[in-house]
Coordinates of C-alpha atoms and ligand atoms in Angstrom, one line a residue:
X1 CA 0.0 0.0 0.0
X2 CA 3.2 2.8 0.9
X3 CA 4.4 1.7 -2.3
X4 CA 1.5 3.2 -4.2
X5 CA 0.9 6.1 -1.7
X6 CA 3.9 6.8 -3.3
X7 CA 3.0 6.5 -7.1
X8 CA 0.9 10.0 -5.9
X9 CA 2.6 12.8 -7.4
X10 CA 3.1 15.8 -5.4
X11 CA 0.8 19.4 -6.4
X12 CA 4.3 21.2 -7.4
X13 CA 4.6 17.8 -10.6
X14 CA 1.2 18.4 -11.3
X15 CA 0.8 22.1 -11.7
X16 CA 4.4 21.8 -14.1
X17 CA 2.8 19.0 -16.1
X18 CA 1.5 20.1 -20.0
X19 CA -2.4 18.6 -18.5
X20 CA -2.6 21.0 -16.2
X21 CA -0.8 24.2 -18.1
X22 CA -3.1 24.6 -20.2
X23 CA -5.9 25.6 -17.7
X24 CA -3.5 28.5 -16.1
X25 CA -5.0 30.7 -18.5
X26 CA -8.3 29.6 -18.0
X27 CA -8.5 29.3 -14.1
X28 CA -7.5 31.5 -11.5
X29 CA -4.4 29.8 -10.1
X30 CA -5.8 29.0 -6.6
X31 CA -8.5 27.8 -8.0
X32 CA -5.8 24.7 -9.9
X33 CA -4.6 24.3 -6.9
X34 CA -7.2 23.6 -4.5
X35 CA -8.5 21.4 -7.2
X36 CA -5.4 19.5 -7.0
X37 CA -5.4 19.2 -3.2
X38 CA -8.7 17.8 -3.3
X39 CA -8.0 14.8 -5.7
X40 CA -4.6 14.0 -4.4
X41 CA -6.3 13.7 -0.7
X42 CA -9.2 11.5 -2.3
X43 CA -7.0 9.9 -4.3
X44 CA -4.6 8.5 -0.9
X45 CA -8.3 8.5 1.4
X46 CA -9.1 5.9 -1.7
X47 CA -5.5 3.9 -1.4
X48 CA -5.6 4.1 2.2
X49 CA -8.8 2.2 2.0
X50 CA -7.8 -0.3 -0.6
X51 CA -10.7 0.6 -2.9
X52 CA -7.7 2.2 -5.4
X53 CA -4.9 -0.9 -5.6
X54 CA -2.8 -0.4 -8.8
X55 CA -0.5 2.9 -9.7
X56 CA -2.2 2.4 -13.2
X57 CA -5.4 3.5 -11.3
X58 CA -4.0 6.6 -10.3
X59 CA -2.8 7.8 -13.2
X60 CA -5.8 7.0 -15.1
X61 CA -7.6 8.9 -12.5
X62 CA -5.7 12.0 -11.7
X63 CA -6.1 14.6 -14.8
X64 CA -9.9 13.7 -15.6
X65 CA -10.3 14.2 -11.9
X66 CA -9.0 17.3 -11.7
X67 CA -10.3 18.6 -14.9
X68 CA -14.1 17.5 -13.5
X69 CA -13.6 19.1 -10.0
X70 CA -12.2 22.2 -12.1
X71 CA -15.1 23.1 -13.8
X72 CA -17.1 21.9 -11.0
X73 CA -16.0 24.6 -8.8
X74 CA -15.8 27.1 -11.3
X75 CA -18.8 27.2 -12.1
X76 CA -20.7 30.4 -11.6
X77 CA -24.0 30.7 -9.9
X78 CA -25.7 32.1 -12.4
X79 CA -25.7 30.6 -15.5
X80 CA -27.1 29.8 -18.6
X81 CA -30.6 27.5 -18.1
X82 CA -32.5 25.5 -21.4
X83 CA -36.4 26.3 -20.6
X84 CA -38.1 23.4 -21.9
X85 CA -41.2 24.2 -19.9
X86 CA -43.3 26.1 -23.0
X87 CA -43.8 29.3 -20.4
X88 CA -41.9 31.9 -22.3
X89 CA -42.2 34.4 -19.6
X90 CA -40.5 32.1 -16.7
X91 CA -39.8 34.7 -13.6
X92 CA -37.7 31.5 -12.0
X93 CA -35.6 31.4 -15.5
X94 CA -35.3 34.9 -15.8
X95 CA -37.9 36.1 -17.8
X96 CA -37.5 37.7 -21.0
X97 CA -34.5 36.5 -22.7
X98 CA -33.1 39.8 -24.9
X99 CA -33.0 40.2 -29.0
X100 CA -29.6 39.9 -30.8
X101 CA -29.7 43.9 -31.1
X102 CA -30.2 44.0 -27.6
X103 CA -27.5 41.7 -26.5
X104 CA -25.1 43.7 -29.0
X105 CA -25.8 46.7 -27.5
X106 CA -25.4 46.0 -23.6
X107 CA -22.2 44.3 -24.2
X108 CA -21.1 47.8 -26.2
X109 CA -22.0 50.0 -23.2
X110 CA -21.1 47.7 -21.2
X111 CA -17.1 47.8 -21.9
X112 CA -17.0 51.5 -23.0
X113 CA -17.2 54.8 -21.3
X114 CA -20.5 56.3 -22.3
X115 CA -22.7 59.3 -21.8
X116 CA -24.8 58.0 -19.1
X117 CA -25.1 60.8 -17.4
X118 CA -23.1 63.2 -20.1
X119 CA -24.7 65.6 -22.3
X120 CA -22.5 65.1 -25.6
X121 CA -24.0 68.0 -27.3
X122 CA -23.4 71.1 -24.6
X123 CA -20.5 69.0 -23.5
X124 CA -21.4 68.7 -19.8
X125 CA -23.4 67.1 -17.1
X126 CA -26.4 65.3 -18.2
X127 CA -29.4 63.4 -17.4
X128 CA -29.6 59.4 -17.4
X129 CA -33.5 59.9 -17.7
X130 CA -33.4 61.2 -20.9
X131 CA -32.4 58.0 -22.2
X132 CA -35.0 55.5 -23.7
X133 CA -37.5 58.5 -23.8
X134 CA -37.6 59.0 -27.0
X135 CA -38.7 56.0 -28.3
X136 CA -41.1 55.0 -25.3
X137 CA -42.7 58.3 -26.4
X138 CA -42.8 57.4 -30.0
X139 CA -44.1 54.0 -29.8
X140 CA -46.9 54.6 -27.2
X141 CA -47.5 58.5 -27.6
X142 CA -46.8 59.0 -24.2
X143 CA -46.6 62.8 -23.0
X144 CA -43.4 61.8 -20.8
X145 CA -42.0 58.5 -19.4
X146 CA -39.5 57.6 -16.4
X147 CA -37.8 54.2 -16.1
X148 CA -36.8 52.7 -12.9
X149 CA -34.7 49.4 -11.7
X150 CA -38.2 47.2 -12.3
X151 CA -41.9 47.6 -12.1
X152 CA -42.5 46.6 -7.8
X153 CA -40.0 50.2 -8.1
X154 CA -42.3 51.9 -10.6
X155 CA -45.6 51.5 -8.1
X156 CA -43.5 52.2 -5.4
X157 CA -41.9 55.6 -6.3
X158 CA -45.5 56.7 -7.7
X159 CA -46.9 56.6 -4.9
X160 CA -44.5 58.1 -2.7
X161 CA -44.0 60.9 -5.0
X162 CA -48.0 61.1 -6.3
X163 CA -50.2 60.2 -3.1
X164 CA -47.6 60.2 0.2
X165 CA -49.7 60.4 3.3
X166 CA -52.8 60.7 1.0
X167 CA -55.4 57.9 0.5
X168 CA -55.3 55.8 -2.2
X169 CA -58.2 54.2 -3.6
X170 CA -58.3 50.6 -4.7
X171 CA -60.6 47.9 -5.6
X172 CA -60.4 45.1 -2.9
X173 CA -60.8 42.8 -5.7
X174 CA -57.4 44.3 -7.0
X175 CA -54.9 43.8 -3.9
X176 CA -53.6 41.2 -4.7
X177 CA -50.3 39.5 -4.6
X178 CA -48.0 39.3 -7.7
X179 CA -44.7 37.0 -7.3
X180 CA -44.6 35.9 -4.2
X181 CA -42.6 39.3 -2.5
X182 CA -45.3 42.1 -4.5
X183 CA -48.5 42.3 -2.4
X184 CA -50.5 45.9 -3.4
X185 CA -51.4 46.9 0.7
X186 CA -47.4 46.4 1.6
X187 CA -46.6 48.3 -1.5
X188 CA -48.7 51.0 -0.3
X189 CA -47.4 51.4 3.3
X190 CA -44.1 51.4 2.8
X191 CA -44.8 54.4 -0.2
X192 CA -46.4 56.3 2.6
X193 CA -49.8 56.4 1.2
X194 CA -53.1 55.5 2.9
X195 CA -55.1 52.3 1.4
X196 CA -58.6 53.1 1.0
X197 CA -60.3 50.0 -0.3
X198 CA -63.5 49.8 -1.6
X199 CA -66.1 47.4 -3.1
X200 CA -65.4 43.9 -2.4
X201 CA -63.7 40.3 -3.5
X202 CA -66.0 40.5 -5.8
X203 CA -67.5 43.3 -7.3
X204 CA -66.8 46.7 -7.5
X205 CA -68.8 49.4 -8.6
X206 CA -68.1 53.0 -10.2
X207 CA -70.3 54.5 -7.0
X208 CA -67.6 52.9 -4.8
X209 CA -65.2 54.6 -5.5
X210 CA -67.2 58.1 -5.8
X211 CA -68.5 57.3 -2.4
X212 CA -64.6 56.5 -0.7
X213 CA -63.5 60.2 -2.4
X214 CA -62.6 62.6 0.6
X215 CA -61.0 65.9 0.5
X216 CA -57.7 63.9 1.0
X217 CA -57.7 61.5 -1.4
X218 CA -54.8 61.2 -3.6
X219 CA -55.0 59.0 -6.5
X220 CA -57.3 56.2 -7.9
X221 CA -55.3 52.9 -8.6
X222 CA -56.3 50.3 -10.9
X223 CA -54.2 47.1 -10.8
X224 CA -53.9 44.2 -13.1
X225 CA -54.6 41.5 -11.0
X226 CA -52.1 39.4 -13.7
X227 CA -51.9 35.7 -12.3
X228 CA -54.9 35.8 -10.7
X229 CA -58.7 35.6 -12.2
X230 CA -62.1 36.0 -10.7
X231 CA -65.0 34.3 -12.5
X232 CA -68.7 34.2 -11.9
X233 CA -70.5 36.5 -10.2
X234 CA -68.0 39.1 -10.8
X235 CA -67.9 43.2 -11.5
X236 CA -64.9 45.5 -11.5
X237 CA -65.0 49.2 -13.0
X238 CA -63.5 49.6 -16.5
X239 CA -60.3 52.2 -16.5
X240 CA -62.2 54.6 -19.0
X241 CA -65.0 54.9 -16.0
X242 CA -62.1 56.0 -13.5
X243 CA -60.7 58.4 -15.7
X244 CA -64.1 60.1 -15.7
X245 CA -64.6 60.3 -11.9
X246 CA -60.9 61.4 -11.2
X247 CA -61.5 64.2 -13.9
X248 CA -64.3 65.1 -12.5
X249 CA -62.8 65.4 -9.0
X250 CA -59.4 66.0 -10.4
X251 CA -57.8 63.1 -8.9
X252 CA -55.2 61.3 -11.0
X253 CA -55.8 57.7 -12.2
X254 CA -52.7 55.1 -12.1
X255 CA -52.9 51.8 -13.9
X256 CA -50.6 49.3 -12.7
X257 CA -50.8 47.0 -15.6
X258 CA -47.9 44.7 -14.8
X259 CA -47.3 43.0 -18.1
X260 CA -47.3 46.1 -20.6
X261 CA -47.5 44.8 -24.2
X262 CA -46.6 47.2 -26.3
X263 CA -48.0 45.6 -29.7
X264 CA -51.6 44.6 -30.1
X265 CA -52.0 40.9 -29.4
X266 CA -55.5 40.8 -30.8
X267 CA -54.3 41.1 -34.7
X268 CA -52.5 38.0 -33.6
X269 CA -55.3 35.9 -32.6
X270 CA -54.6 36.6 -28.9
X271 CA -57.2 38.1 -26.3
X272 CA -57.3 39.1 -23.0
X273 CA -54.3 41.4 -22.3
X274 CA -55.3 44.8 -23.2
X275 CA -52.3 46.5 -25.2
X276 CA -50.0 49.7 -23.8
X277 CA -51.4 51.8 -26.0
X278 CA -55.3 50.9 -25.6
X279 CA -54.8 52.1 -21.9
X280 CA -53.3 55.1 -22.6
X281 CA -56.1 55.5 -25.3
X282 CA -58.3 55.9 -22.2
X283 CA -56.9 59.1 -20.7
X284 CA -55.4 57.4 -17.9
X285 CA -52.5 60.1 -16.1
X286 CA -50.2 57.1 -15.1
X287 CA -48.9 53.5 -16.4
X288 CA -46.9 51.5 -15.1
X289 CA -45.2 48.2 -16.4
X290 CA -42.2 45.7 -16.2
X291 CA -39.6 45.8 -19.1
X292 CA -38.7 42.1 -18.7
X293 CA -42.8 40.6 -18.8
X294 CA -44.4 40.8 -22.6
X295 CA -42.1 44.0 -23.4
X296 CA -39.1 41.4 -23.9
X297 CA -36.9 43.5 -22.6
X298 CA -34.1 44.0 -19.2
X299 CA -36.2 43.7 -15.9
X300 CA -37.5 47.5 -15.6
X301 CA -40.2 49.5 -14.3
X302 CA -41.3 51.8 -17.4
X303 CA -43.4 54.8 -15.7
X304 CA -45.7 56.8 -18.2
X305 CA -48.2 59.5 -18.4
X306 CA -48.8 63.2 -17.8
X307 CA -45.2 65.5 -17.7
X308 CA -46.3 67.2 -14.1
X309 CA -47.2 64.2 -12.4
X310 CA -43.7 62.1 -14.1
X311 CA -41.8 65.5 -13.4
X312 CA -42.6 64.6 -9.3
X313 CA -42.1 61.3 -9.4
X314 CA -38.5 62.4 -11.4
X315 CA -37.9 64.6 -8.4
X316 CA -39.1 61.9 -5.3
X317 CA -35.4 61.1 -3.5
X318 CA -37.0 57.2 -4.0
X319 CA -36.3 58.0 -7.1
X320 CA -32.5 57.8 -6.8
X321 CA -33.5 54.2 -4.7
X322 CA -34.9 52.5 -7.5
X323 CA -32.7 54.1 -10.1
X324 CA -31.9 52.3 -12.9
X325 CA -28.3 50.9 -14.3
X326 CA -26.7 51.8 -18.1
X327 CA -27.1 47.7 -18.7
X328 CA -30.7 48.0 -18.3
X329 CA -30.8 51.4 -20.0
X330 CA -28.7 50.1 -23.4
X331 CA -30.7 46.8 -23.1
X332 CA -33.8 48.7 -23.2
X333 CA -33.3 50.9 -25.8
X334 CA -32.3 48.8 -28.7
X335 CA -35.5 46.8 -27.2
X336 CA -37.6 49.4 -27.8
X337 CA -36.1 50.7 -31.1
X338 CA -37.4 47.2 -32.4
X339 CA -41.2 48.4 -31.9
X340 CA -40.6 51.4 -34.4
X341 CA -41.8 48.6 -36.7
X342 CA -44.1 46.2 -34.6
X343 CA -44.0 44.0 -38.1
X344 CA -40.5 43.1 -37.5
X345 CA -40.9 43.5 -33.4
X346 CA -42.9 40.6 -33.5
X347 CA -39.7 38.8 -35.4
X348 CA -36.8 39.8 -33.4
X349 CA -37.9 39.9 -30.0
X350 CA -37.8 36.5 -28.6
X351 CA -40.5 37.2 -26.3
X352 CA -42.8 37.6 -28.9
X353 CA -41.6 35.3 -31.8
X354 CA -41.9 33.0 -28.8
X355 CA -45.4 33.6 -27.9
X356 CA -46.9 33.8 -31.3
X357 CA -44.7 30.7 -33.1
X358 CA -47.0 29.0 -35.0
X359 CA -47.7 25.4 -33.9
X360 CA -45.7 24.2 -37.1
X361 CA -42.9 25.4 -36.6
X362 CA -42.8 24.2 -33.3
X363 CA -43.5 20.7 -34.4
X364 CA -40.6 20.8 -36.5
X365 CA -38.2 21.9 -33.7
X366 CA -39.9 18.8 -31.6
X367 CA -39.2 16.5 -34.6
X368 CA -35.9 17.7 -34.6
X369 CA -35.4 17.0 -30.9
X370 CA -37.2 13.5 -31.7
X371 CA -35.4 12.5 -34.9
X372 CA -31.7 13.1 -32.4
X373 CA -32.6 11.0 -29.5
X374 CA -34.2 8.0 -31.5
X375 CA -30.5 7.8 -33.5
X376 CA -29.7 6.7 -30.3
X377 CA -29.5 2.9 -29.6
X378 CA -31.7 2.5 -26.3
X379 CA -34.3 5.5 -27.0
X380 CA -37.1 3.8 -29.2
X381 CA -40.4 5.7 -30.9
X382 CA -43.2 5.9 -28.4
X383 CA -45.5 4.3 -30.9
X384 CA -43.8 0.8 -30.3
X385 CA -44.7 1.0 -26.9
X386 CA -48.1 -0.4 -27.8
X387 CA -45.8 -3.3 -29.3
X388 CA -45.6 -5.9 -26.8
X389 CA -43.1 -7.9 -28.8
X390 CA -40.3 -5.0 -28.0
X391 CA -38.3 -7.0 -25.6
X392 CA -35.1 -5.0 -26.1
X393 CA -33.1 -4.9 -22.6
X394 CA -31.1 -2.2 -23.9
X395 CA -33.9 0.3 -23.5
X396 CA -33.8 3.1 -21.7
X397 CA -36.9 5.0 -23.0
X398 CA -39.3 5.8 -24.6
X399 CA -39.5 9.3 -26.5
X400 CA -42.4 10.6 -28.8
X401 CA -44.2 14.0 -29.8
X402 CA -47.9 15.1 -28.2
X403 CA -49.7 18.3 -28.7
X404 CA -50.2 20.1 -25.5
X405 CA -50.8 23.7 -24.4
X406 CA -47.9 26.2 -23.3
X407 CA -49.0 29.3 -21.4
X408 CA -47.6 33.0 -21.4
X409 CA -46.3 33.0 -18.1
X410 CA -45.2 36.4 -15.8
X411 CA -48.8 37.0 -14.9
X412 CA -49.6 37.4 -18.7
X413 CA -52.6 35.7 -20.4
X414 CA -53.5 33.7 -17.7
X415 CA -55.8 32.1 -19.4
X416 CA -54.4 31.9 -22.7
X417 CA -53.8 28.4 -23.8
X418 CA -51.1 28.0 -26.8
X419 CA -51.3 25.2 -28.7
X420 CA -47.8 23.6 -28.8
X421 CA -45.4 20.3 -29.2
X422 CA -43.4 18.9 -26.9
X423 CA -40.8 16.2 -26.8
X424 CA -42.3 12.9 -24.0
X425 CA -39.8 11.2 -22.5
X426 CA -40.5 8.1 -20.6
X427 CA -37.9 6.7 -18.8
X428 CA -37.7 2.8 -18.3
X429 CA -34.8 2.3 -16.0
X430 CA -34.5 5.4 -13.7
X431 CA -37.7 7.1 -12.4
X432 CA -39.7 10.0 -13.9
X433 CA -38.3 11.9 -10.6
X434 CA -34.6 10.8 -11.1
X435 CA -34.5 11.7 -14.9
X436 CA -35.6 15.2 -13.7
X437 CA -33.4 15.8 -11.7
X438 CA -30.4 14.5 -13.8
X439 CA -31.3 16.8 -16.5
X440 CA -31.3 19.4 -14.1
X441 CA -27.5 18.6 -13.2
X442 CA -26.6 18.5 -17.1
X443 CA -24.5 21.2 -18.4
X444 CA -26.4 23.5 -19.3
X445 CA -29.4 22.6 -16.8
X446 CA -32.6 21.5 -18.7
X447 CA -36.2 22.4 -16.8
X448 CA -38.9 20.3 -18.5
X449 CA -42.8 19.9 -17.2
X450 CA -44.5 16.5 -16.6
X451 CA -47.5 15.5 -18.1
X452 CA -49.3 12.1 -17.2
X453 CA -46.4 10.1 -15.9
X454 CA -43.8 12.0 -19.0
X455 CA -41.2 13.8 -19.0
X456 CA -42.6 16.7 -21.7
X457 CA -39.9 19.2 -23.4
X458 CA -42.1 21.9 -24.6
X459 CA -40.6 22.8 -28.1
X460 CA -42.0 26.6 -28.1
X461 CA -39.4 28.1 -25.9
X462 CA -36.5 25.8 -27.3
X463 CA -34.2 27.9 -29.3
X464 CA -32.7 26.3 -32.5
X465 CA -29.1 26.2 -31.2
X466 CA -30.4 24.4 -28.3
X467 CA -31.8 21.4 -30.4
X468 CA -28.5 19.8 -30.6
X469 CA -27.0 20.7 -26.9
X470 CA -30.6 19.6 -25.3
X471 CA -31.0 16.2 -27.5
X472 CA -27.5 15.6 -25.6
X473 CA -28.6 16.3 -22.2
X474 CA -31.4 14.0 -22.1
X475 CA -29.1 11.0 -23.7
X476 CA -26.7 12.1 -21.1
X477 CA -29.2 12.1 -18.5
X478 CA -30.6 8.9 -20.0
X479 CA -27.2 6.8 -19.9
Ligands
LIG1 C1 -45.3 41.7 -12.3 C2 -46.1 42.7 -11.7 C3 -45.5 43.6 -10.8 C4 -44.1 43.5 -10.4 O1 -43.3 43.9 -11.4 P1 -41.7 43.6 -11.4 O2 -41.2 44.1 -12.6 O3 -41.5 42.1 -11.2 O4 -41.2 44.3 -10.2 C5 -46.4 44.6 -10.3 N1 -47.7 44.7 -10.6 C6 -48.2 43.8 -11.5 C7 -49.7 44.0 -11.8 C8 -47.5 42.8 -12.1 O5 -48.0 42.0 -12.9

């Protein structure tokens, strides 16, 4: 046994040998180092223990241990995740993913100097506000607009600035709770403003709210209640009503309409989320929405409406709180400059293109996935499954297509069901639960949903260059 202990090389050999060199550029030294430690010790713990008995052992061992634990450890926290659940809005993956003209552009601002706050014309201080603006204002015909770290920040800093220590009116049927951490009566307190809720669960009526109207009331606040839907016996007041009654008591009217879609769904077959621009259409003095829901943009609170009431909330010190950062900003704006023309919007932004794929062109992306794995020796077509003469011991599942439903997700179109394909998996040596969680260890991580005892894929939110790398994961996984 001491005469293999000693076939261990020491971390000094190592760290000189051409295996390892080559990761000095790659690694942070330390990092090599530790990773060295760590085999080595395993490596004598395994001698020491007899399960390792030859010197060949070790050498076979040592580099492709090293290399593993290497990236192992390395690995960053956040990283890159394949969404094969079909919800193309996914606020546990990270929502929106951005557009290439996007992406170009944050990485550009991103490893310059650039006029953030610079005024390149007069050649002196400027104003990050000013960025974005001008498209926001061209796309929606907004009078003014103000953009803050995300939308939780948007509400927040309205209120402060628009209705601090005044009462706020609000549908009970609209306080709801939005992501866990976003619950309206919270919001409210810690902006400083007094909840005044009217109406109930229910219904609310337009005499509610006229009734609740004091000398020191404040705003009137319609919220999207998103995720959440009320059916039945049900009444709630329109946002063209409460427009009315604040003008006649001139009492501004906010719309918290969480998901802000900035294109019209409806020419696209898709009802139920009223657009950006319809509620402006309806004189409403604030709007407020997330930049990273159905925009398709960086998480951001977009703020819009009347140039007094933004010029407060500009001025509110929360403002500076929620402020947000020139990633964001440069993220944003080549977002937006995509909506100049909604035709091609629809195209680049993968928000969108996601949402409104057609079901064929999903299929083909499932087919895709489908046509890789069966190639493999071990995945056979679902169909034979109804074969009872497939006595193969070799296999180790089953994979077909079936038609589902994938959903819009980020509190969108709740109950908007989109017809979709998905890759089934059924596993015949692991269980359902272990296959999960093996592709959730794959590199990159694959999140799937499950369907009647399958593992489904959902081929809408499956980019084409993840075809290949995805198809490998579940053989991985699989084997
Ligand atoms: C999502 C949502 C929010 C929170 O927006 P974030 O951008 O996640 O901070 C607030 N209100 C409504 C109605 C929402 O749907």
């Amino acid at each position: 046994m001491s005469e293999i202990l000693k076939e261990i090389p020491s971390v000094d050999s190592i760290i000189k040998s051409d295996e390892i060199k080559k990761y000095l550029s790659l690694y942070p030294r330390n990092l090599i180092i530790k990773a060295i430690r760590e085999v080595l010790e395993s490596l004598r713990e395994g001698v020491l223990r007899g399960i390792i008995k030859s010197r060949e052992e070790i050498h076979e061992t040592i580099y492709p241990e090293i290399e593993k634990l290497l990236r192992d450890i390395s690995r960053f926290s956040l990283r890159k995740v394949i969404n094969a659940t079909g919800i193309v809005i996914h606020t546990n993956l990270g929502r929106a993913i951005l557009s290439e003209r996007a992406i170009k552009n944050v990485a550009l601002v991103a490893g310059s100097y650039s006029n953030l706050e610079y005024n390149i014309e007069e050649g002196k201080r400027g104003k990050r506000d000013v960025h974005c603006i001008k498209y926001l204002k061209e796309i929606t015909s907004a009078p003014d607009a103000f953009i803050v770290n995300n939308n939780a920040g948007a509400v927040l800093v309205s209120l402060n600035a628009i209705a601090s220590g005044k009462e706020v009116i609000i549908s009970r049927g609209e306080l709801v709770e939005i992501g866990g951490s976003f619950r309206m009566p919270d919001v409210m307190k810690m902006s400083g403003a007094i909840l005044k809720e009217v109406g109930t669960t229910n219904k609310t009526h337009l005499h509610d709210y006229r009734d609740a109207i004091t000398e020191n009331t404040g705003l009137i606040l319609k919220v999207h209640t998103s995720n959440f839907r009320m059916s039945g016996f049900t009444k709630s007041v329109e946002i063209e009503e409460l427009v009315t009654l604040g003008r006649e008591y001139g009492i501004p009217v906010m719309y918290d309409l969480g998901s802000g879609c900035l294109i019209d769904l409806k020419r696209y077959g898709i009802h139920g989320e009223p657009s950006v621009i319809d509620i402006l259409g309806s004189g409403v003095d604030l709007l407020t929405f997330s930049g990273d829901k159905l925009l398709g943009g960086p998480q951001a609170g977009i703020i819009l409406g009347k140039k007094e009431l933004i010029d407060r909330i500009r001025r509110s010190p929360l403002a500076r709180a929620v402020r947000v950062d020139k990633l964001t900003l440069s993220a944003l704006e080549a977002t937006l400059f995509e909506y100049l023309d909604p035709e091609s919007a629809v195209e680049k932004i993968p928000t969108l293109r996601a949402l409104l794929d057609r079901p064929e062109n999903i299929l083909k992306r499932a087919k895709r996935i489908l046509n890789l794995l069966l190639r493999k020796h071990g995945i056979i077509s679902m169909k034979s499954l109804r074969n009872k003469d497939t006595k193969d011991k070799d296999i180790r599942a089953y994979a077909g297509i079936i038609e589902d439903y994938s959903q819009a997700g980020g509190g969108a179109l709740p109950e908007v069901n989109l017809k979709t394909y998905a890759v089934a998996i059924k596993p015949v040596k692991i269980s359902l639960n272990h296959l999960i969680k093996r592709m959730r260890l794959q590199d990159p991580p694959v999140v799937g949903r499950i369907k009647d005892d399958l593992l489904l894929l959902d081929a809408r939110t499956i980019k084409e260059e993840e075809i290949k790398p995805l198809a490998q994961s579940i053989i991985n996984a699989l084997f």
